[in-house]
C-alpha cells in the first residue's frame, strides 16, 4: 500500500478556484487524484482545471453557488456519473466580513454562515450517501485558527469556523461505521485573496509574526502536505481531528 498515493481516486473541492482551495486541488491532482472543483468565477476554474490537466488528471468544474443545495447535489451527481464515485470531499469554500460585532448586520451574518458552514452541510449531505455505498471516504473541512481563539472584528467568521470544527467531530462519529473519516485543517494566517488587505498593513504583519514561533506567515503550499495526508491511506486511523497548520501560534 502506497501511503500517500491517490491514484484512481476522485476528489471534489469546493472553493477550488483560488487560494487555499486551489492549492489543495492541485496537491490532490499531483498525488494522483482526478479533481472536480467549484467556485464563483469561471475564469479561475478554467485556469485551475488547466493546471490539473498538466498532471495528466481529469478535471471538472462548475460555477456552483455553495449556498444552493440543489446546485451542489446536481454537480455531485454529474461527477459521479463521469467517475462512478467520489472518494474525497474538501469543503474549502469560505468568505469573511471583518466588522465590529455591534455593527454586524443580519445579512453579514447570514452570508458568512451560509458560505462557511451551511455549504459544508450541503456538500457533505450530497457526497456522503455515495461514500456510504463504497464503505469508505475522506472528508476534509477547512476550519481556522479562529475555531479556537478570538480576534477583534472576527465574531461571525470565528463562529462559523468554530462550527466547522465541531461539525467535523460530529460527522466523524456518526459515519465512522461507514468507513468515512472526517477531519479538518485549521490554517493560521495565510496570504490569499481573502486576506490580502491584512497583508497590506505591515504593522499587522509584524504583529502576526511576533505571535508565530516559526516567525513567518503561511504560504498556501504549506497546506498541501496536510491535505494529501488526510486524503490518503496514511491517515486511515485518524478521524474527528482539526489539525492546525499555523506555525505554532495556537500552542504558543
PDB file of C-alpha atoms in Angstrom:
ATOM      1  CA  UNK A   1       0.000   0.000   0.000  1.00  0.00           C
ATOM      2  CA  UNK A   2       1.417   3.346  -1.056  1.00  0.00           C
ATOM      3  CA  UNK A   3       0.570   5.627   1.823  1.00  0.00           C
ATOM      4  CA  UNK A   4       0.291   8.951   0.017  1.00  0.00           C
ATOM      5  CA  UNK A   5      -0.733   7.757  -3.453  1.00  0.00           C
ATOM      6  CA  UNK A   6      -4.164   8.993  -4.598  1.00  0.00           C
ATOM      7  CA  UNK A   7      -4.103   7.288  -7.996  1.00  0.00           C
ATOM      8  CA  UNK A   8      -7.573   6.226  -9.057  1.00  0.00           C
ATOM      9  CA  UNK A   9      -9.265   8.488  -6.508  1.00  0.00           C
ATOM     10  CA  UNK A  10     -11.808  11.190  -7.303  1.00  0.00           C
ATOM     11  CA  UNK A  11     -11.884  14.386  -5.251  1.00  0.00           C
ATOM     12  CA  UNK A  12     -14.361  17.247  -5.051  1.00  0.00           C
ATOM     13  CA  UNK A  13     -13.065  20.593  -3.765  1.00  0.00           C
ATOM     14  CA  UNK A  14     -15.457  23.455  -3.084  1.00  0.00           C
ATOM     15  CA  UNK A  15     -13.866  26.877  -3.284  1.00  0.00           C
ATOM     16  CA  UNK A  16     -11.244  25.386  -5.584  1.00  0.00           C
ATOM     17  CA  UNK A  17     -10.813  28.386  -7.855  1.00  0.00           C
ATOM     18  CA  UNK A  18      -8.215  30.245  -5.826  1.00  0.00           C
ATOM     19  CA  UNK A  19      -6.355  30.490  -2.552  1.00  0.00           C
ATOM     20  CA  UNK A  20      -6.357  27.536  -0.200  1.00  0.00           C
ATOM     21  CA  UNK A  21      -8.888  25.538  -2.236  1.00  0.00           C
ATOM     22  CA  UNK A  22      -6.864  25.893  -5.414  1.00  0.00           C
ATOM     23  CA  UNK A  23      -3.654  24.843  -3.677  1.00  0.00           C
ATOM     24  CA  UNK A  24      -5.301  21.748  -2.198  1.00  0.00           C
ATOM     25  CA  UNK A  25      -6.933  20.804  -5.509  1.00  0.00           C
ATOM     26  CA  UNK A  26      -3.551  20.929  -7.237  1.00  0.00           C
ATOM     27  CA  UNK A  27      -1.894  18.909  -4.472  1.00  0.00           C
ATOM     28  CA  UNK A  28      -4.518  16.174  -4.740  1.00  0.00           C
ATOM     29  CA  UNK A  29      -4.073  16.069  -8.509  1.00  0.00           C
ATOM     30  CA  UNK A  30      -0.303  15.868  -8.196  1.00  0.00           C
ATOM     31  CA  UNK A  31      -0.762  12.947  -5.782  1.00  0.00           C
ATOM     32  CA  UNK A  32      -2.827  11.111  -8.394  1.00  0.00           C
ATOM     33  CA  UNK A  33      -6.476  12.098  -7.978  1.00  0.00           C
ATOM     34  CA  UNK A  34      -8.936  13.284 -10.576  1.00  0.00           C
ATOM     35  CA  UNK A  35     -10.407  16.523  -9.258  1.00  0.00           C
ATOM     36  CA  UNK A  36     -13.704  18.373  -9.543  1.00  0.00           C
ATOM     37  CA  UNK A  37     -13.816  21.965  -8.309  1.00  0.00           C
ATOM     38  CA  UNK A  38     -16.393  24.646  -7.646  1.00  0.00           C
ATOM     39  CA  UNK A  39     -16.023  28.404  -7.339  1.00  0.00           C
ATOM     40  CA  UNK A  40     -17.902  31.561  -8.217  1.00  0.00           C
ATOM     41  CA  UNK A  41     -15.618  32.689 -11.056  1.00  0.00           C
ATOM     42  CA  UNK A  42     -15.450  30.643 -14.238  1.00  0.00           C
ATOM     43  CA  UNK A  43     -12.143  32.086 -15.420  1.00  0.00           C
ATOM     44  CA  UNK A  44     -10.477  30.958 -12.195  1.00  0.00           C
ATOM     45  CA  UNK A  45     -11.996  27.492 -12.506  1.00  0.00           C
ATOM     46  CA  UNK A  46     -10.780  27.164 -16.078  1.00  0.00           C
ATOM     47  CA  UNK A  47      -7.279  28.185 -15.021  1.00  0.00           C
ATOM     48  CA  UNK A  48      -7.152  25.601 -12.225  1.00  0.00           C
ATOM     49  CA  UNK A  49      -8.534  22.803 -14.387  1.00  0.00           C
ATOM     50  CA  UNK A  50      -5.823  23.578 -16.938  1.00  0.00           C
ATOM     51  CA  UNK A  51      -3.228  23.272 -14.170  1.00  0.00           C
ATOM     52  CA  UNK A  52      -4.741  19.984 -13.016  1.00  0.00           C
ATOM     53  CA  UNK A  53      -4.525  18.664 -16.553  1.00  0.00           C
ATOM     54  CA  UNK A  54      -0.755  19.168 -16.525  1.00  0.00           C
ATOM     55  CA  UNK A  55      -0.598  16.260 -14.078  1.00  0.00           C
ATOM     56  CA  UNK A  56      -2.476  14.104 -16.630  1.00  0.00           C
ATOM     57  CA  UNK A  57      -5.541  14.008 -14.362  1.00  0.00           C
ATOM     58  CA  UNK A  58      -9.153  14.501 -15.312  1.00  0.00           C
ATOM     59  CA  UNK A  59     -10.651  17.770 -14.128  1.00  0.00           C
ATOM     60  CA  UNK A  60     -14.217  19.005 -13.836  1.00  0.00           C
ATOM     61  CA  UNK A  61     -15.608  22.335 -12.728  1.00  0.00           C
ATOM     62  CA  UNK A  62     -18.857  24.173 -12.112  1.00  0.00           C
ATOM     63  CA  UNK A  63     -19.698  27.726 -11.047  1.00  0.00           C
ATOM     64  CA  UNK A  64     -21.874  26.336  -8.270  1.00  0.00           C
ATOM     65  CA  UNK A  65     -23.150  28.666  -5.572  1.00  0.00           C
ATOM     66  CA  UNK A  66     -22.338  26.611  -2.475  1.00  0.00           C
ATOM     67  CA  UNK A  67     -25.350  28.153  -0.738  1.00  0.00           C
ATOM     68  CA  UNK A  68     -27.608  26.416  -3.268  1.00  0.00           C
ATOM     69  CA  UNK A  69     -28.359  22.885  -2.092  1.00  0.00           C
ATOM     70  CA  UNK A  70     -29.871  21.745  -5.377  1.00  0.00           C
ATOM     71  CA  UNK A  71     -26.934  23.062  -7.407  1.00  0.00           C
ATOM     72  CA  UNK A  72     -24.405  21.250  -5.223  1.00  0.00           C
ATOM     73  CA  UNK A  73     -26.351  17.988  -5.394  1.00  0.00           C
ATOM     74  CA  UNK A  74     -26.629  18.331  -9.173  1.00  0.00           C
ATOM     75  CA  UNK A  75     -22.876  18.819  -9.622  1.00  0.00           C
ATOM     76  CA  UNK A  76     -22.106  15.886  -7.329  1.00  0.00           C
ATOM     77  CA  UNK A  77     -24.386  13.717  -9.460  1.00  0.00           C
ATOM     78  CA  UNK A  78     -22.579  14.880 -12.604  1.00  0.00           C
ATOM     79  CA  UNK A  79     -19.194  13.990 -11.143  1.00  0.00           C
ATOM     80  CA  UNK A  80     -20.423  10.565 -10.023  1.00  0.00           C
ATOM     81  CA  UNK A  81     -21.884   9.929 -13.483  1.00  0.00           C
ATOM     82  CA  UNK A  82     -18.457  10.624 -15.000  1.00  0.00           C
ATOM     83  CA  UNK A  83     -16.250   8.952 -12.375  1.00  0.00           C
ATOM     84  CA  UNK A  84     -18.590   6.467 -10.707  1.00  0.00           C
ATOM     85  CA  UNK A  85     -17.670   7.714  -7.230  1.00  0.00           C
ATOM     86  CA  UNK A  86     -16.310  10.485  -5.048  1.00  0.00           C
ATOM     87  CA  UNK A  87     -13.582   9.371  -2.650  1.00  0.00           C
ATOM     88  CA  UNK A  88     -12.511  12.714  -1.211  1.00  0.00           C
ATOM     89  CA  UNK A  89     -14.514  15.815  -0.339  1.00  0.00           C
ATOM     90  CA  UNK A  90     -12.757  19.054   0.584  1.00  0.00           C
ATOM     91  CA  UNK A  91     -15.102  21.708   1.941  1.00  0.00           C
ATOM     92  CA  UNK A  92     -12.961  24.709   1.121  1.00  0.00           C
ATOM     93  CA  UNK A  93     -15.404  27.469   0.200  1.00  0.00           C
ATOM     94  CA  UNK A  94     -15.126  30.460   2.503  1.00  0.00           C
ATOM     95  CA  UNK A  95     -15.625  34.168   2.993  1.00  0.00           C
ATOM     96  CA  UNK A  96     -15.266  36.742   5.761  1.00  0.00           C
ATOM     97  CA  UNK A  97     -16.644  40.041   6.996  1.00  0.00           C
ATOM     98  CA  UNK A  98     -14.242  41.930   9.259  1.00  0.00           C
ATOM     99  CA  UNK A  99     -16.752  44.094  11.061  1.00  0.00           C
ATOM    100  CA  UNK A 100     -17.058  45.202  14.714  1.00  0.00           C
ATOM    101  CA  UNK A 101     -19.585  42.983  16.471  1.00  0.00           C
ATOM    102  CA  UNK A 102     -22.086  45.770  17.205  1.00  0.00           C
ATOM    103  CA  UNK A 103     -22.092  46.736  13.533  1.00  0.00           C
ATOM    104  CA  UNK A 104     -22.729  43.231  12.193  1.00  0.00           C
ATOM    105  CA  UNK A 105     -25.948  43.079  10.199  1.00  0.00           C
ATOM    106  CA  UNK A 106     -28.135  40.033   9.810  1.00  0.00           C
ATOM    107  CA  UNK A 107     -27.171  40.000   6.139  1.00  0.00           C
ATOM    108  CA  UNK A 108     -23.463  39.898   7.006  1.00  0.00           C
ATOM    109  CA  UNK A 109     -24.049  37.101   9.499  1.00  0.00           C
ATOM    110  CA  UNK A 110     -26.104  35.030   7.080  1.00  0.00           C
ATOM    111  CA  UNK A 111     -23.638  35.449   4.211  1.00  0.00           C
ATOM    112  CA  UNK A 112     -20.639  34.218   6.194  1.00  0.00           C
ATOM    113  CA  UNK A 113     -22.539  31.438   7.936  1.00  0.00           C
ATOM    114  CA  UNK A 114     -24.093  30.212   4.698  1.00  0.00           C
ATOM    115  CA  UNK A 115     -20.819  30.064   2.766  1.00  0.00           C
ATOM    116  CA  UNK A 116     -18.539  28.873   5.570  1.00  0.00           C
ATOM    117  CA  UNK A 117     -20.815  26.480   7.450  1.00  0.00           C
ATOM    118  CA  UNK A 118     -24.052  25.721   5.653  1.00  0.00           C
ATOM    119  CA  UNK A 119     -22.137  24.818   2.497  1.00  0.00           C
ATOM    120  CA  UNK A 120     -20.367  22.081   4.494  1.00  0.00           C
ATOM    121  CA  UNK A 121     -23.808  20.697   5.358  1.00  0.00           C
ATOM    122  CA  UNK A 122     -24.985  20.777   1.748  1.00  0.00           C
ATOM    123  CA  UNK A 123     -21.854  19.316   0.144  1.00  0.00           C
ATOM    124  CA  UNK A 124     -21.447  16.639   2.796  1.00  0.00           C
ATOM    125  CA  UNK A 125     -25.087  15.585   2.538  1.00  0.00           C
ATOM    126  CA  UNK A 126     -24.671  15.308  -1.224  1.00  0.00           C
ATOM    127  CA  UNK A 127     -21.478  13.233  -1.112  1.00  0.00           C
ATOM    128  CA  UNK A 128     -21.845  11.027   1.972  1.00  0.00           C
ATOM    129  CA  UNK A 129     -24.519   8.691   0.516  1.00  0.00           C
ATOM    130  CA  UNK A 130     -22.091   7.733  -2.265  1.00  0.00           C
ATOM    131  CA  UNK A 131     -19.312   7.201   0.258  1.00  0.00           C
ATOM    132  CA  UNK A 132     -21.643   5.014   2.308  1.00  0.00           C
ATOM    133  CA  UNK A 133     -22.197   2.759  -0.702  1.00  0.00           C
ATOM    134  CA  UNK A 134     -18.425   2.489  -1.148  1.00  0.00           C
ATOM    135  CA  UNK A 135     -17.924   1.953   2.608  1.00  0.00           C
ATOM    136  CA  UNK A 136     -15.063   4.457   2.522  1.00  0.00           C
ATOM    137  CA  UNK A 137     -14.361   8.125   2.020  1.00  0.00           C
ATOM    138  CA  UNK A 138     -12.356  11.067   3.289  1.00  0.00           C
ATOM    139  CA  UNK A 139     -13.902  14.427   4.167  1.00  0.00           C
ATOM    140  CA  UNK A 140     -11.584  17.370   4.812  1.00  0.00           C
ATOM    141  CA  UNK A 141     -13.110  20.565   6.154  1.00  0.00           C
ATOM    142  CA  UNK A 142     -11.314  23.887   6.294  1.00  0.00           C
ATOM    143  CA  UNK A 143     -11.516  25.279   9.806  1.00  0.00           C
ATOM    144  CA  UNK A 144      -9.342  28.122  11.109  1.00  0.00           C
ATOM    145  CA  UNK A 145      -7.193  29.379  13.929  1.00  0.00           C
ATOM    146  CA  UNK A 146     -10.380  31.251  14.846  1.00  0.00           C
ATOM    147  CA  UNK A 147     -12.055  27.907  15.541  1.00  0.00           C
ATOM    148  CA  UNK A 148     -10.134  28.058  18.832  1.00  0.00           C
ATOM    149  CA  UNK A 149      -9.219  31.656  19.639  1.00  0.00           C
ATOM    150  CA  UNK A 150     -10.940  35.003  19.277  1.00  0.00           C
ATOM    151  CA  UNK A 151      -9.903  38.093  17.334  1.00  0.00           C
ATOM    152  CA  UNK A 152     -11.318  41.607  17.115  1.00  0.00           C
ATOM    153  CA  UNK A 153     -13.877  42.160  14.355  1.00  0.00           C
ATOM    154  CA  UNK A 154     -14.000  38.425  13.582  1.00  0.00           C
ATOM    155  CA  UNK A 155     -17.103  37.326  15.503  1.00  0.00           C
ATOM    156  CA  UNK A 156     -19.086  35.831  12.647  1.00  0.00           C
ATOM    157  CA  UNK A 157     -16.044  34.245  10.984  1.00  0.00           C
ATOM    158  CA  UNK A 158     -14.937  32.686  14.256  1.00  0.00           C
ATOM    159  CA  UNK A 159     -18.450  31.450  14.970  1.00  0.00           C
ATOM    160  CA  UNK A 160     -18.664  29.835  11.540  1.00  0.00           C
ATOM    161  CA  UNK A 161     -15.250  28.204  11.788  1.00  0.00           C
ATOM    162  CA  UNK A 162     -15.903  27.017  15.318  1.00  0.00           C
ATOM    163  CA  UNK A 163     -18.977  25.385  13.853  1.00  0.00           C
ATOM    164  CA  UNK A 164     -16.893  23.741  11.129  1.00  0.00           C
ATOM    165  CA  UNK A 165     -14.580  22.192  13.709  1.00  0.00           C
ATOM    166  CA  UNK A 166     -17.477  20.917  15.801  1.00  0.00           C
ATOM    167  CA  UNK A 167     -19.337  19.587  12.753  1.00  0.00           C
ATOM    168  CA  UNK A 168     -16.159  17.732  11.813  1.00  0.00           C
ATOM    169  CA  UNK A 169     -16.303  15.864  15.131  1.00  0.00           C
ATOM    170  CA  UNK A 170     -19.998  15.065  14.733  1.00  0.00           C
ATOM    171  CA  UNK A 171     -19.590  13.652  11.215  1.00  0.00           C
ATOM    172  CA  UNK A 172     -16.552  11.632  12.326  1.00  0.00           C
ATOM    173  CA  UNK A 173     -18.602   9.867  14.993  1.00  0.00           C
ATOM    174  CA  UNK A 174     -21.800   9.445  13.001  1.00  0.00           C
ATOM    175  CA  UNK A 175     -20.208   7.939   9.908  1.00  0.00           C
ATOM    176  CA  UNK A 176     -17.260   6.006  11.336  1.00  0.00           C
ATOM    177  CA  UNK A 177     -19.040   2.690  10.813  1.00  0.00           C
ATOM    178  CA  UNK A 178     -19.435   3.570   7.136  1.00  0.00           C
ATOM    179  CA  UNK A 179     -15.673   3.879   6.737  1.00  0.00           C
ATOM    180  CA  UNK A 180     -15.919   7.652   6.281  1.00  0.00           C
ATOM    181  CA  UNK A 181     -13.168   9.606   8.022  1.00  0.00           C
ATOM    182  CA  UNK A 182     -13.760  13.303   8.643  1.00  0.00           C
ATOM    183  CA  UNK A 183     -11.041  15.724   9.681  1.00  0.00           C
ATOM    184  CA  UNK A 184     -10.322  19.418   9.368  1.00  0.00           C
ATOM    185  CA  UNK A 185      -7.364  21.660   8.634  1.00  0.00           C
ATOM    186  CA  UNK A 186      -7.120  24.838  10.691  1.00  0.00           C
ATOM    187  CA  UNK A 187      -4.906  27.324   8.848  1.00  0.00           C
ATOM    188  CA  UNK A 188      -3.274  30.187  10.672  1.00  0.00           C
ATOM    189  CA  UNK A 189      -2.610  33.403   8.751  1.00  0.00           C
ATOM    190  CA  UNK A 190      -2.061  32.778   5.050  1.00  0.00           C
ATOM    191  CA  UNK A 191      -1.798  35.371   2.321  1.00  0.00           C
ATOM    192  CA  UNK A 192      -4.744  34.806  -0.035  1.00  0.00           C
ATOM    193  CA  UNK A 193      -7.237  36.945  -1.923  1.00  0.00           C
ATOM    194  CA  UNK A 194      -9.436  36.933   1.191  1.00  0.00           C
ATOM    195  CA  UNK A 195      -6.673  38.183   3.500  1.00  0.00           C
ATOM    196  CA  UNK A 196      -4.676  40.447   1.180  1.00  0.00           C
ATOM    197  CA  UNK A 197      -5.959  43.611   2.887  1.00  0.00           C
ATOM    198  CA  UNK A 198      -4.427  42.453   6.154  1.00  0.00           C
ATOM    199  CA  UNK A 199      -1.088  41.830   4.490  1.00  0.00           C
ATOM    200  CA  UNK A 200      -1.025  45.379   3.116  1.00  0.00           C
ATOM    201  CA  UNK A 201      -0.688  46.572   6.714  1.00  0.00           C
ATOM    202  CA  UNK A 202       2.965  45.948   7.617  1.00  0.00           C
ATOM    203  CA  UNK A 203       2.384  46.636  11.315  1.00  0.00           C
ATOM    204  CA  UNK A 204      -0.303  43.928  11.307  1.00  0.00           C
ATOM    205  CA  UNK A 205       2.032  41.505   9.537  1.00  0.00           C
ATOM    206  CA  UNK A 206       4.780  42.132  12.080  1.00  0.00           C
ATOM    207  CA  UNK A 207       2.306  41.611  14.914  1.00  0.00           C
ATOM    208  CA  UNK A 208       1.244  38.284  13.385  1.00  0.00           C
ATOM    209  CA  UNK A 209       4.856  37.163  13.016  1.00  0.00           C
ATOM    210  CA  UNK A 210       5.502  38.073  16.649  1.00  0.00           C
ATOM    211  CA  UNK A 211       2.836  35.563  17.699  1.00  0.00           C
ATOM    212  CA  UNK A 212       4.126  32.747  15.490  1.00  0.00           C
ATOM    213  CA  UNK A 213       7.044  30.634  16.782  1.00  0.00           C
ATOM    214  CA  UNK A 214       8.235  29.992  13.214  1.00  0.00           C
ATOM    215  CA  UNK A 215       8.296  33.774  12.686  1.00  0.00           C
ATOM    216  CA  UNK A 216       6.554  33.789   9.340  1.00  0.00           C
ATOM    217  CA  UNK A 217       3.026  33.681   7.985  1.00  0.00           C
ATOM    218  CA  UNK A 218       1.882  30.766   5.868  1.00  0.00           C
ATOM    219  CA  UNK A 219       2.001  30.132   2.146  1.00  0.00           C
ATOM    220  CA  UNK A 220      -0.865  28.128   0.657  1.00  0.00           C
ATOM    221  CA  UNK A 221       1.660  25.460  -0.355  1.00  0.00           C
ATOM    222  CA  UNK A 222       2.237  24.837   3.364  1.00  0.00           C
ATOM    223  CA  UNK A 223      -1.219  23.222   3.498  1.00  0.00           C
ATOM    224  CA  UNK A 224      -0.701  20.776   0.655  1.00  0.00           C
ATOM    225  CA  UNK A 225       1.076  18.048   2.593  1.00  0.00           C
ATOM    226  CA  UNK A 226      -1.563  18.002   5.333  1.00  0.00           C
ATOM    227  CA  UNK A 227      -4.344  17.804   2.750  1.00  0.00           C
ATOM    228  CA  UNK A 228      -2.732  14.889   0.897  1.00  0.00           C
ATOM    229  CA  UNK A 229      -2.083  13.137   4.222  1.00  0.00           C
ATOM    230  CA  UNK A 230      -5.743  13.445   5.261  1.00  0.00           C
ATOM    231  CA  UNK A 231      -6.947  12.308   1.826  1.00  0.00           C
ATOM    232  CA  UNK A 232      -4.654   9.299   1.687  1.00  0.00           C
ATOM    233  CA  UNK A 233      -4.216   5.899   3.310  1.00  0.00           C
ATOM    234  CA  UNK A 234      -1.619   7.441   5.614  1.00  0.00           C
ATOM    235  CA  UNK A 235      -4.449   8.823   7.785  1.00  0.00           C
ATOM    236  CA  UNK A 236      -6.651   5.718   7.940  1.00  0.00           C
ATOM    237  CA  UNK A 237      -6.790   5.713  11.758  1.00  0.00           C
ATOM    238  CA  UNK A 238      -7.384   9.445  12.165  1.00  0.00           C
ATOM    239  CA  UNK A 239     -10.843  10.986  12.389  1.00  0.00           C
ATOM    240  CA  UNK A 240     -12.599  13.869  14.100  1.00  0.00           C
ATOM    241  CA  UNK A 241      -9.447  15.986  14.394  1.00  0.00           C
ATOM    242  CA  UNK A 242      -8.665  19.560  13.467  1.00  0.00           C
ATOM    243  CA  UNK A 243      -5.001  19.857  12.538  1.00  0.00           C
ATOM    244  CA  UNK A 244      -3.741  23.412  12.977  1.00  0.00           C
ATOM    245  CA  UNK A 245      -1.235  24.472  10.346  1.00  0.00           C
ATOM    246  CA  UNK A 246      -0.310  27.770  11.938  1.00  0.00           C
ATOM    247  CA  UNK A 247       3.432  27.876  12.501  1.00  0.00           C
ATOM    248  CA  UNK A 248       2.872  27.104  16.167  1.00  0.00           C
ATOM    249  CA  UNK A 249       0.606  30.064  17.027  1.00  0.00           C
ATOM    250  CA  UNK A 250      -2.070  28.076  18.854  1.00  0.00           C
ATOM    251  CA  UNK A 251       0.291  26.179  21.133  1.00  0.00           C
ATOM    252  CA  UNK A 252       2.400  29.237  21.944  1.00  0.00           C
TER     253      UNK A 252
END
